[in-house]
Tab-separated table of C-alpha atoms and ligand atoms in Angstrom:
chain	number	residue	atom	x	y	z
A	1	MET	CA	-45.009	-10.877	-47.388
A	2	ARG	CA	-43.937	-7.622	-47.756
A	3	ARG	CA	-41.045	-6.604	-51.050
A	4	LYS	CA	-37.810	-5.238	-49.835
A	5	MET	CA	-36.245	-1.686	-50.825
A	6	ILE	CA	-33.525	-0.325	-51.078
A	7	ALA	CA	-32.927	3.283	-52.548
A	8	GLY	CA	-29.929	4.802	-52.997
A	9	ASN	CA	-29.527	8.629	-51.744
A	10	TRP	CA	-26.275	10.775	-53.036
A	11	LYS	CA	-26.824	13.499	-51.484
A	12	MET	CA	-24.826	16.365	-53.086
A	13	ASN	CA	-21.817	14.021	-55.121
A	14	LYS	CA	-21.038	13.099	-58.511
A	15	THR	CA	-20.715	15.454	-61.050
A	16	LEU	CA	-22.283	14.717	-64.775
A	17	PRO	CA	-19.975	12.393	-66.143
A	18	GLU	CA	-19.864	10.822	-62.821
A	19	ALA	CA	-23.323	10.412	-62.421
A	20	THR	CA	-23.791	9.421	-66.102
A	21	ALA	CA	-20.695	6.342	-65.415
A	22	LEU	CA	-22.365	5.524	-62.397
A	23	LEU	CA	-26.227	4.944	-63.528
A	24	THR	CA	-25.090	3.073	-66.676
A	25	ALA	CA	-23.271	0.817	-64.063
A	26	ILE	CA	-26.166	0.250	-61.628
A	27	ALA	CA	-28.537	0.066	-64.499
A	28	GLU	CA	-26.525	-2.307	-66.680
A	29	GLY	CA	-25.522	-4.202	-63.356
A	30	LEU	CA	-29.893	-4.380	-62.382
A	31	PRO	CA	-31.716	-5.177	-65.302
A	32	ALA	CA	-35.514	-5.715	-65.532
A	33	ASP	CA	-35.620	-9.027	-64.152
A	34	ALA	CA	-32.475	-8.746	-61.815
A	35	ALA	CA	-34.120	-8.636	-58.334
A	36	PRO	CA	-38.080	-9.828	-58.610
A	37	GLY	CA	-39.832	-8.782	-55.071
A	38	VAL	CA	-37.018	-5.926	-54.759
A	39	ALA	CA	-37.843	-1.944	-55.653
A	40	VAL	CA	-34.395	-0.453	-56.353
A	41	VAL	CA	-34.341	3.989	-56.387
A	42	VAL	CA	-31.840	5.572	-57.138
A	43	CYS	CA	-32.246	9.303	-56.069
A	44	PRO	CA	-29.285	11.481	-57.668
A	45	PRO	CA	-29.132	15.266	-57.462
A	46	ALA	CA	-32.550	17.454	-59.351
A	47	LEU	CA	-30.190	18.529	-61.885
A	48	TYR	CA	-29.664	14.801	-63.728
A	49	LEU	CA	-33.206	13.737	-62.798
A	50	VAL	CA	-33.826	14.196	-66.538
A	51	PRO	CA	-30.701	12.909	-68.047
A	52	ALA	CA	-30.963	10.037	-65.789
A	53	LEU	CA	-34.497	8.833	-67.361
A	54	PRO	CA	-33.026	7.480	-70.404
A	55	LEU	CA	-30.289	5.832	-69.129
A	56	LEU	CA	-32.706	3.627	-66.854
A	57	ARG	CA	-34.828	3.005	-69.854
A	58	PRO	CA	-35.839	0.762	-71.249
A	59	GLY	CA	-35.723	-2.723	-69.580
A	60	SER	CA	-34.186	-1.364	-66.036
A	61	ALA	CA	-35.433	-2.154	-62.817
A	62	VAL	CA	-34.718	1.298	-61.325
A	63	LEU	CA	-37.261	3.674	-60.490
A	64	LEU	CA	-35.800	7.740	-59.853
A	65	GLY	CA	-36.138	9.425	-56.620
A	66	ALA	CA	-35.516	12.769	-55.701
A	67	GLN	CA	-34.624	14.349	-52.480
A	68	ASN	CA	-36.766	16.781	-51.672
A	69	CYS	CA	-39.005	19.529	-53.168
A	70	ALA	CA	-41.205	22.581	-52.829
A	71	GLN	CA	-43.044	23.215	-50.148
A	72	GLN	CA	-45.403	25.426	-51.892
A	73	ALA	CA	-47.273	23.938	-54.745
A	74	ALA	CA	-45.367	26.456	-57.876
A	75	GLY	CA	-44.799	30.134	-58.077
A	76	ALA	CA	-42.715	32.542	-57.096
A	77	TYR	CA	-40.091	30.750	-55.228
A	78	THR	CA	-36.384	30.485	-57.182
A	79	GLY	CA	-34.418	28.183	-57.416
A	80	GLU	CA	-36.844	25.718	-55.959
A	81	ILE	CA	-38.318	22.949	-57.404
A	82	SER	CA	-41.777	21.732	-57.028
A	83	ALA	CA	-43.481	18.365	-56.438
A	84	ALA	CA	-45.605	18.379	-59.945
A	85	MET	CA	-41.929	19.588	-61.866
A	86	LEU	CA	-40.729	16.271	-60.153
A	87	HIS	CA	-43.644	14.188	-61.441
A	88	SER	CA	-43.953	15.379	-64.669
A	89	VAL	CA	-39.904	14.323	-65.609
A	90	GLY	CA	-40.532	11.087	-64.502
A	91	VAL	CA	-39.945	11.286	-61.002
A	92	THR	CA	-41.625	7.921	-59.129
A	93	TYR	CA	-40.459	8.693	-54.952
A	94	VAL	CA	-38.642	11.734	-52.765
A	95	VAL	CA	-37.326	12.349	-50.320
A	96	LEU	CA	-37.966	14.138	-47.611
A	97	GLY	CA	-38.052	14.934	-43.351
A	98	HIS	CA	-34.231	14.092	-44.317
A	99	SER	CA	-32.031	14.781	-40.916
A	100	GLU	CA	-29.643	16.573	-43.372
A	101	ARG	CA	-32.373	18.961	-44.040
A	102	ARG	CA	-34.283	19.082	-40.260
A	103	HIS	CA	-30.901	20.036	-39.668
A	104	TYR	CA	-29.172	22.394	-42.404
A	105	PHE	CA	-32.745	24.170	-43.615
A	106	GLY	CA	-34.595	23.906	-40.604
A	107	GLU	CA	-37.399	21.818	-41.783
A	108	THR	CA	-40.179	20.628	-39.540
A	109	ASN	CA	-42.424	17.919	-38.534
A	110	ALA	CA	-44.702	20.334	-40.419
A	111	LEU	CA	-43.254	21.271	-43.398
A	112	VAL	CA	-42.239	18.036	-43.853
A	113	ALA	CA	-46.295	17.022	-43.543
A	114	GLU	CA	-47.159	19.901	-45.710
A	115	LYS	CA	-44.500	18.540	-48.572
A	116	VAL	CA	-45.709	15.046	-48.132
A	117	ARG	CA	-48.939	16.405	-48.942
A	118	LEU	CA	-47.743	17.901	-52.173
A	119	ALA	CA	-46.094	14.831	-53.330
A	120	LEU	CA	-48.970	12.538	-52.674
A	121	THR	CA	-51.422	15.382	-54.397
A	122	ASN	CA	-48.467	15.064	-57.289
A	123	LYS	CA	-48.624	11.587	-57.798
A	124	LEU	CA	-45.050	11.320	-55.918
A	125	LEU	CA	-44.574	8.182	-53.724
A	126	PRO	CA	-42.526	9.808	-50.543
A	127	ILE	CA	-39.184	8.266	-48.377
A	128	PHE	CA	-40.809	9.542	-45.142
A	129	CYS	CA	-37.308	10.165	-43.064
A	130	CYS	CA	-37.211	9.687	-39.019
A	131	GLY	CA	-34.757	9.432	-36.781
A	132	GLU	CA	-32.748	10.257	-32.973
A	133	SER	CA	-30.198	12.051	-32.383
A	134	ALA	CA	-27.876	10.739	-30.015
A	135	ALA	CA	-28.650	12.864	-27.395
A	136	VAL	CA	-32.369	11.944	-27.746
A	137	ARG	CA	-31.651	8.305	-27.388
A	138	ALA	CA	-29.591	8.978	-24.340
A	139	HIS	CA	-31.904	10.803	-23.388
A	140	GLY	CA	-34.628	8.149	-23.247
A	141	ASP	CA	-37.919	8.331	-24.630
A	142	TYR	CA	-36.259	7.778	-28.896
A	143	LEU	CA	-39.187	5.780	-29.133
A	144	GLY	CA	-41.590	8.584	-28.118
A	145	PHE	CA	-39.328	11.273	-30.165
A	146	VAL	CA	-40.005	9.196	-33.599
A	147	LYS	CA	-43.804	8.095	-33.334
A	148	THR	CA	-44.187	11.390	-32.648
A	149	GLN	CA	-41.833	12.536	-36.091
A	150	LEU	CA	-44.292	10.194	-37.612
A	151	SER	CA	-47.255	11.222	-35.941
A	152	GLU	CA	-46.886	14.721	-36.903
A	153	SER	CA	-45.935	14.693	-40.172
A	154	LEU	CA	-47.526	11.255	-41.839
A	155	PHE	CA	-51.138	11.058	-39.473
A	156	HIS	CA	-53.127	13.596	-41.258
A	157	LEU	CA	-53.462	11.553	-44.288
A	158	SER	CA	-56.417	9.086	-45.289
A	159	ALA	CA	-55.217	5.213	-45.048
A	160	GLU	CA	-55.292	5.404	-48.779
A	161	ALA	CA	-52.873	7.751	-49.199
A	162	PHE	CA	-50.857	6.492	-46.463
A	163	GLY	CA	-50.382	3.489	-48.119
A	164	ASN	CA	-48.485	5.342	-50.731
A	165	VAL	CA	-45.616	6.271	-48.208
A	166	VAL	CA	-42.042	4.352	-47.138
A	167	VAL	CA	-41.097	5.428	-44.567
A	168	ALA	CA	-36.831	5.136	-43.265
A	169	TYR	CA	-35.706	5.505	-39.689
A	170	GLU	CA	-32.364	6.597	-40.010
A	171	PRO	CA	-31.084	7.332	-36.840
A	172	LEU	CA	-28.767	10.881	-36.862
A	173	TRP	CA	-26.088	8.862	-34.729
A	174	ALA	CA	-25.138	6.998	-37.508
A	175	ILE	CA	-25.788	8.396	-40.919
A	176	GLY	CA	-22.248	8.962	-42.427
A	177	SER	CA	-20.613	7.200	-39.662
A	178	GLY	CA	-19.650	4.907	-40.857
A	179	LYS	CA	-21.063	2.832	-38.010
A	180	PRO	CA	-24.640	1.400	-38.691
A	181	ALA	CA	-27.121	0.727	-35.521
A	182	THR	CA	-26.958	-3.128	-34.961
A	183	ALA	CA	-30.363	-5.190	-36.130
A	184	ALA	CA	-31.576	-5.440	-32.731
A	185	GLN	CA	-31.480	-1.711	-31.930
A	186	ALA	CA	-32.874	-0.889	-36.030
A	187	GLN	CA	-35.697	-3.952	-35.278
A	188	GLN	CA	-36.369	-2.585	-32.086
A	189	VAL	CA	-37.598	0.701	-33.687
A	190	HIS	CA	-38.919	-0.521	-36.896
A	191	ALA	CA	-41.628	-2.487	-34.649
A	192	ALA	CA	-42.479	0.346	-32.272
A	193	LEU	CA	-43.321	2.291	-35.838
A	194	ARG	CA	-45.219	-0.425	-37.260
A	195	GLN	CA	-47.115	-0.132	-34.126
A	196	HIS	CA	-48.045	2.900	-34.164
A	197	ILE	CA	-48.600	2.719	-37.673
A	198	ALA	CA	-50.900	-0.096	-36.900
A	199	GLN	CA	-53.283	2.547	-34.156
A	200	ARG	CA	-53.342	5.085	-35.959
A	201	TYR	CA	-54.198	3.002	-39.533
A	202	GLY	CA	-54.870	-0.568	-38.456
A	203	ALA	CA	-53.244	-3.632	-38.395
A	204	ALA	CA	-53.464	-4.512	-42.577
A	205	VAL	CA	-51.807	-0.832	-43.657
A	206	ALA	CA	-49.037	-1.393	-40.787
A	207	ALA	CA	-48.617	-5.254	-42.216
A	208	ALA	CA	-48.269	-3.333	-45.623
A	209	THR	CA	-46.215	-0.337	-44.769
A	210	LEU	CA	-42.617	-0.756	-45.845
A	211	ILE	CA	-39.888	0.288	-42.754
A	212	LEU	CA	-36.530	0.909	-44.406
A	213	TYR	CA	-33.441	1.274	-42.002
A	214	GLY	CA	-30.802	4.271	-43.001
A	215	GLY	CA	-27.898	4.800	-41.234
A	216	SER	CA	-24.266	3.700	-42.651
A	217	ILE	CA	-25.294	0.534	-44.173
A	218	THR	CA	-22.958	-1.854	-46.934
A	219	PRO	CA	-22.509	-4.764	-48.461
A	220	SER	CA	-20.572	-5.960	-45.715
A	221	ASP	CA	-22.835	-5.581	-42.748
A	222	VAL	CA	-26.850	-5.753	-45.054
A	223	ASP	CA	-27.510	-8.992	-44.344
A	224	PRO	CA	-28.807	-9.418	-40.545
A	225	PHE	CA	-31.228	-6.131	-40.867
A	226	LEU	CA	-32.496	-7.964	-43.733
A	227	CYS	CA	-33.592	-10.861	-41.859
A	228	GLU	CA	-35.693	-8.510	-38.768
A	229	PRO	CA	-39.671	-9.013	-39.396
A	230	ASP	CA	-39.859	-5.599	-39.603
A	231	ILE	CA	-37.396	-4.455	-41.301
A	232	ASP	CA	-37.886	-4.389	-45.431
A	233	GLY	CA	-34.887	-2.727	-46.601
A	234	ALA	CA	-32.531	0.144	-46.659
A	235	LEU	CA	-31.965	3.379	-47.748
A	236	VAL	CA	-28.204	4.095	-48.609
A	237	GLY	CA	-26.321	7.477	-48.587
A	238	GLY	CA	-21.989	6.493	-48.843
A	239	ALA	CA	-22.572	2.940	-50.456
A	240	SER	CA	-24.763	4.098	-53.046
A	241	LEU	CA	-22.231	6.298	-54.637
A	242	HIS	CA	-20.602	2.911	-55.912
A	243	ALA	CA	-22.393	0.561	-58.648
A	244	ARG	CA	-21.108	-2.685	-57.153
A	245	GLU	CA	-22.126	-1.454	-53.754
A	246	PHE	CA	-25.675	-0.305	-53.868
A	247	ILE	CA	-26.119	-3.690	-57.221
A	248	ALA	CA	-24.862	-5.895	-53.564
A	249	LEU	CA	-26.997	-4.437	-51.684
A	250	VAL	CA	-30.166	-4.919	-54.152
A	251	ARG	CA	-28.531	-9.131	-54.464
A	252	ALA	CA	-28.591	-8.989	-50.467
A	253	ALA	CA	-32.706	-7.817	-50.334
A	254	GLN	CA	-33.269	-10.263	-53.522
A	255	ARG	CA	-31.510	-13.150	-51.424
A	256	ALA	CA	-33.901	-12.049	-48.193
A	257	VAL	CA	-36.602	-11.886	-50.636
A	258	ALA	CA	-36.088	-15.619	-51.661
A	259	GLY	CA	-35.520	-17.401	-48.640
A	260	PRO	CA	-32.911	-19.736	-47.749
A	261	ALA	CA	-31.431	-21.318	-50.957
A	262	VAL	CA	-33.626	-25.369	-51.639
A	263	VAL	CA	-30.823	-27.974	-51.686
A	264	ALA	CA	-31.400	-30.484	-54.371
A	265	ALA	CA	-31.584	-33.896	-52.587
A	266	PRO	CA	-28.940	-35.897	-54.585
A	267	VAL	CA	-30.739	-38.547	-56.966
A	268	ALA	CA	-30.137	-42.358	-55.840
B	301	PGA	P1	-25.215	6.734	-44.842
B	301	PGA	O1	-26.554	7.616	-45.391
B	301	PGA	O2	-25.365	5.334	-45.445
B	301	PGA	O3	-23.785	7.078	-46.008
B	301	PGA	O4	-24.892	6.549	-43.964
B	301	PGA	C1	-27.716	7.570	-44.697
B	301	PGA	C2	-28.974	8.851	-45.145
B	301	PGA	O5	-28.481	9.436	-44.610
B	301	PGA	O6	-30.087	8.244	-45.891
């Protein structure tokens, strides 16, 4: 069985004291053995990655992710942060192709493909985001749209390299809206993405790929998503800014991994 993952994307939120308090609460709430079978990732703003490390170590189950990396390896690119730099400070994951980067910073599938390549070359694990707008969904071929995002951004990878990628399906109409997709809507897209991966890389790679759902997920609505066969966890924005909610999401994933509790038979 695939493990689950809960990843928090803080976006451009929190001052340093606020970030420190949030990370401390998350680390305290999730010691190393807190959630077996669940990978927990926190993606604070880049500025807080270095101070985050000592807060999460030792004995924490939480790994660090960046929200972006530069599209170049190194050099005269003022203001940018490279994949190699992120890896060198102890970052494990990097979110790439988020819809806000595509929308506000003009990132295309081709550019995301290059960032994915740079991330993997520098031993960062990409959390690759895809997802359709409301207009694309209304038009009908949203499955084709997300499959194209996947092929154009990831299918240059070898099967071995692809095995290091986490996919996140994040419909734009659900992100930050307070209204998640239904679990059935997400499952339909996740199944299509997994099948698309199987066609390119084979059934074993597809079966091993983590596909997260993202878009207004909170602890009160996550359970049905975690029960779906092709939904392996969540990429969480708003709810990841509150320790209690984020920890509750991790606990929900842990319950889903553990399966239904065995009720002990009464002793005769
Ligand atoms: P949200 O953001 O949970 O606030 O909708 C999700 C995301 O953008 O990754």
